[in-house]
């Protein structure tokens, strides 16, 4: 095989929780009297919770303390986690599940590289908590994407050289993080609209031919 390991971003690649993020941020923004729409929400993709909050607060007229910001971020996360209760294995498409199973059966290592601190919770909800060989998430990360830390850590957990890893990403900052980690990348979704990744992919099953 061309690669020894594949590292997947979680949200927008394995499953989709954008709607839950949007609803949670919208609820917080409405309480604060801040305008928030789906266009603003799209800017939050692949970005850490606190960095997302700063984007949401761009229209806030009040100057907030660090402690107030932390409280708002926690409030959003509690709303988000409550919404995630509705997730189930049905949130993983057959195409994604069949492809992941085929790759795993071929002997290639599979990892998750997500900036989300809720990655393990989401994987548990969709029934994949034991499926991946390594899970590198936002817990303990010093830097979020486009910094390569989350992918470098995943490669270390897999004990695979970064140059032998392939990253699957739907966010531009995620592809940039893969490049910074010296990893090839596959762009899906919004990231595939720009020519920054090693490959582009329209159907998840195309991944089998790439590796």
CSV table of C-alpha atoms in Angstrom, one decimal:
chain,number,residue,atom,x,y,z
A,1,UNK,CA,0.0,0.0,0.0
A,2,UNK,CA,1.0,3.6,-0.6
A,3,UNK,CA,0.3,4.6,3.0
A,4,UNK,CA,0.6,2.8,6.3
A,5,UNK,CA,-2.0,4.8,8.1
A,6,UNK,CA,-5.0,7.0,7.4
A,7,UNK,CA,-6.0,9.8,9.8
A,8,UNK,CA,-9.6,11.1,9.5
A,9,UNK,CA,-11.0,14.3,10.7
A,10,UNK,CA,-14.2,13.4,12.5
A,11,UNK,CA,-16.9,16.0,12.0
A,12,UNK,CA,-17.7,16.5,8.3
A,13,UNK,CA,-15.8,13.4,7.3
A,14,UNK,CA,-16.9,10.4,9.3
A,15,UNK,CA,-20.2,12.0,10.5
A,16,UNK,CA,-21.8,15.4,10.4
A,17,UNK,CA,-22.5,17.4,13.6
A,18,UNK,CA,-22.6,20.8,12.0
A,19,UNK,CA,-26.2,21.2,12.7
A,20,UNK,CA,-25.7,20.6,16.4
A,21,UNK,CA,-22.8,23.1,16.5
A,22,UNK,CA,-25.0,25.7,14.7
A,23,UNK,CA,-27.9,25.2,17.0
A,24,UNK,CA,-25.8,25.4,20.1
A,25,UNK,CA,-23.9,28.6,19.0
A,26,UNK,CA,-27.2,30.1,17.8
A,27,UNK,CA,-28.8,29.6,21.2
A,28,UNK,CA,-25.9,31.2,23.0
A,29,UNK,CA,-25.7,34.1,20.5
A,30,UNK,CA,-29.4,34.7,20.8
A,31,UNK,CA,-29.1,34.9,24.5
A,32,UNK,CA,-26.3,37.4,24.2
A,33,UNK,CA,-28.2,39.4,21.6
A,34,UNK,CA,-25.6,38.7,18.9
A,35,UNK,CA,-26.4,38.1,15.3
A,36,UNK,CA,-25.4,34.6,14.1
A,37,UNK,CA,-26.2,32.7,10.9
A,38,UNK,CA,-25.0,29.7,9.0
A,39,UNK,CA,-22.5,31.8,7.0
A,40,UNK,CA,-20.8,32.7,10.3
A,41,UNK,CA,-21.1,29.1,11.5
A,42,UNK,CA,-19.2,27.9,8.4
A,43,UNK,CA,-16.2,30.0,9.6
A,44,UNK,CA,-16.0,27.8,12.7
A,45,UNK,CA,-15.3,24.6,10.9
A,46,UNK,CA,-12.0,23.0,12.1
A,47,UNK,CA,-11.5,25.8,14.7
A,48,UNK,CA,-11.2,25.3,18.4
A,49,UNK,CA,-14.0,26.2,20.8
A,50,UNK,CA,-12.4,29.3,22.2
A,51,UNK,CA,-11.3,30.5,18.7
A,52,UNK,CA,-14.9,29.9,17.5
A,53,UNK,CA,-16.2,31.9,20.4
A,54,UNK,CA,-14.0,34.9,19.4
A,55,UNK,CA,-15.6,34.7,15.9
A,56,UNK,CA,-19.1,34.6,17.4
A,57,UNK,CA,-18.2,37.6,19.6
A,58,UNK,CA,-17.0,39.8,16.7
A,59,UNK,CA,-20.5,41.4,16.7
A,60,UNK,CA,-20.7,41.7,20.5
A,61,UNK,CA,-20.6,45.3,21.7
A,62,UNK,CA,-19.8,44.4,25.2
A,63,UNK,CA,-16.2,43.7,26.3
A,64,UNK,CA,-16.1,40.4,28.1
A,65,UNK,CA,-13.5,39.1,30.6
A,66,UNK,CA,-11.6,35.9,30.1
A,67,UNK,CA,-13.7,34.3,32.8
A,68,UNK,CA,-16.9,35.3,31.1
A,69,UNK,CA,-15.7,33.9,27.8
A,70,UNK,CA,-14.9,30.6,29.4
A,71,UNK,CA,-18.3,30.5,31.0
A,72,UNK,CA,-20.0,31.1,27.6
A,73,UNK,CA,-17.8,28.4,25.9
A,74,UNK,CA,-18.8,26.0,28.6
A,75,UNK,CA,-22.5,26.9,28.2
A,76,UNK,CA,-22.3,26.3,24.4
A,77,UNK,CA,-20.6,22.9,25.0
A,78,UNK,CA,-23.2,21.8,27.4
A,79,UNK,CA,-26.0,22.6,24.9
A,80,UNK,CA,-24.0,20.9,22.2
A,81,UNK,CA,-23.4,17.7,24.3
A,82,UNK,CA,-27.1,17.6,25.1
A,83,UNK,CA,-28.0,17.8,21.4
A,84,UNK,CA,-25.5,15.0,20.7
A,85,UNK,CA,-27.7,12.6,22.7
A,86,UNK,CA,-29.8,12.2,19.5
A,87,UNK,CA,-26.8,10.7,17.6
A,88,UNK,CA,-26.6,7.0,16.8
A,89,UNK,CA,-24.8,4.6,14.5
A,90,UNK,CA,-27.4,5.7,11.9
A,91,UNK,CA,-25.4,8.9,11.6
A,92,UNK,CA,-22.6,7.0,9.8
A,93,UNK,CA,-23.5,6.4,6.1
A,94,UNK,CA,-23.2,2.9,4.7
A,95,UNK,CA,-20.7,4.2,2.2
A,96,UNK,CA,-18.4,5.5,5.0
A,97,UNK,CA,-18.8,2.3,7.1
A,98,UNK,CA,-18.2,0.0,4.2
A,99,UNK,CA,-15.1,1.9,3.2
A,100,UNK,CA,-13.7,2.0,6.7
A,101,UNK,CA,-14.3,-1.7,7.2
A,102,UNK,CA,-12.6,-2.5,3.9
A,103,UNK,CA,-9.5,-0.4,4.8
A,104,UNK,CA,-9.3,-1.9,8.3
A,105,UNK,CA,-9.5,-5.4,6.8
A,106,UNK,CA,-6.7,-4.6,4.4
A,107,UNK,CA,-4.4,-4.0,7.4
A,108,UNK,CA,-4.0,-0.3,7.2
A,109,UNK,CA,-4.0,1.6,10.5
A,110,UNK,CA,-6.8,4.0,11.1
A,111,UNK,CA,-6.8,7.1,13.3
A,112,UNK,CA,-8.9,10.1,14.2
A,113,UNK,CA,-7.3,13.6,14.2
A,114,UNK,CA,-10.0,16.0,15.6
A,115,UNK,CA,-9.7,19.4,17.3
A,116,UNK,CA,-13.0,18.6,19.1
A,117,UNK,CA,-12.9,17.8,22.8
A,118,UNK,CA,-16.1,15.8,22.3
A,119,UNK,CA,-14.6,13.4,19.7
A,120,UNK,CA,-14.7,10.4,22.0
A,121,UNK,CA,-18.3,11.2,23.0
A,122,UNK,CA,-19.3,11.4,19.3
A,123,UNK,CA,-17.5,8.2,18.4
A,124,UNK,CA,-19.3,6.5,21.3
A,125,UNK,CA,-22.7,7.7,20.1
A,126,UNK,CA,-22.1,6.5,16.5
A,127,UNK,CA,-20.7,3.1,17.7
A,128,UNK,CA,-17.1,3.6,16.6
A,129,UNK,CA,-15.3,4.2,19.9
A,130,UNK,CA,-13.4,0.9,19.6
A,131,UNK,CA,-12.9,0.9,15.8
A,132,UNK,CA,-9.9,3.2,15.4
A,133,UNK,CA,-6.3,2.4,16.3
A,134,UNK,CA,-5.7,5.9,17.7
A,135,UNK,CA,-7.8,8.9,18.6
A,136,UNK,CA,-6.0,12.3,18.8
A,137,UNK,CA,-8.5,14.9,19.9
A,138,UNK,CA,-8.8,18.4,21.4
A,139,UNK,CA,-8.2,17.3,25.0
A,140,UNK,CA,-4.6,18.3,25.9
A,141,UNK,CA,-3.9,20.0,22.6
A,142,UNK,CA,-1.8,23.2,22.9
A,143,UNK,CA,-2.7,24.3,19.4
A,144,UNK,CA,-5.7,23.8,17.1
A,145,UNK,CA,-5.6,23.4,13.3
A,146,UNK,CA,-3.9,24.7,11.1
A,147,UNK,CA,-1.2,23.8,13.6
A,148,UNK,CA,-0.2,20.2,12.8
A,149,UNK,CA,-0.1,19.1,16.5
A,150,UNK,CA,-3.3,16.9,16.4
A,151,UNK,CA,-2.0,15.0,13.4
A,152,UNK,CA,1.5,14.7,14.6
A,153,UNK,CA,0.2,13.3,17.9
A,154,UNK,CA,-2.0,10.8,16.1
A,155,UNK,CA,1.0,9.5,14.0
A,156,UNK,CA,3.0,9.1,17.2
A,157,UNK,CA,0.2,7.1,18.8
A,158,UNK,CA,0.1,4.9,15.7
A,159,UNK,CA,3.9,4.7,15.7
A,160,UNK,CA,4.0,5.6,12.0
A,161,UNK,CA,6.2,8.2,10.3
A,162,UNK,CA,4.1,11.3,9.2
A,163,UNK,CA,5.2,10.8,5.6
A,164,UNK,CA,3.5,7.4,5.7
A,165,UNK,CA,0.1,8.9,6.8
A,166,UNK,CA,-2.7,10.2,4.7
A,167,UNK,CA,-5.1,12.7,6.2
A,168,UNK,CA,-8.8,13.1,5.2
A,169,UNK,CA,-10.2,16.6,5.8
A,170,UNK,CA,-13.2,18.7,4.9
A,171,UNK,CA,-11.8,22.0,6.3
A,172,UNK,CA,-9.2,24.1,4.7
A,173,UNK,CA,-7.4,24.6,8.1
A,174,UNK,CA,-7.3,20.8,8.4
A,175,UNK,CA,-5.6,20.4,5.0
A,176,UNK,CA,-3.1,23.1,6.0
A,177,UNK,CA,-2.4,21.3,9.2
A,178,UNK,CA,-1.8,18.1,7.3
A,179,UNK,CA,0.7,19.9,5.0
A,180,UNK,CA,2.4,21.3,8.1
A,181,UNK,CA,2.7,17.8,9.4
A,182,UNK,CA,4.3,16.7,6.1
A,183,UNK,CA,1.4,14.4,5.4
A,184,UNK,CA,-0.5,13.9,2.1
A,185,UNK,CA,-4.1,14.9,2.3
A,186,UNK,CA,-7.5,14.2,0.7
A,187,UNK,CA,-9.9,17.1,0.6
A,188,UNK,CA,-13.7,16.4,0.8
A,189,UNK,CA,-16.6,18.8,1.1
A,190,UNK,CA,-15.7,22.5,1.3
A,191,UNK,CA,-12.0,21.8,1.3
A,192,UNK,CA,-12.3,20.2,-2.1
A,193,UNK,CA,-13.3,23.5,-3.6
A,194,UNK,CA,-9.7,24.7,-3.5
A,195,UNK,CA,-6.6,23.1,-4.9
A,196,UNK,CA,-4.6,22.8,-1.7
A,197,UNK,CA,-4.8,19.1,-0.9
A,198,UNK,CA,-2.8,16.2,-2.5
A,199,UNK,CA,-6.1,14.6,-3.7
A,200,UNK,CA,-9.8,15.5,-4.0
A,201,UNK,CA,-12.6,13.1,-3.4
A,202,UNK,CA,-16.3,13.2,-4.2
A,203,UNK,CA,-17.3,9.7,-3.0
A,204,UNK,CA,-15.9,8.1,0.1
A,205,UNK,CA,-15.3,4.8,-1.6
A,206,UNK,CA,-12.7,6.6,-3.8
A,207,UNK,CA,-10.4,6.4,-0.8
A,208,UNK,CA,-9.8,2.7,-1.3
A,209,UNK,CA,-8.1,3.3,-4.7
A,210,UNK,CA,-6.0,6.2,-3.3
A,211,UNK,CA,-4.2,4.1,-0.7
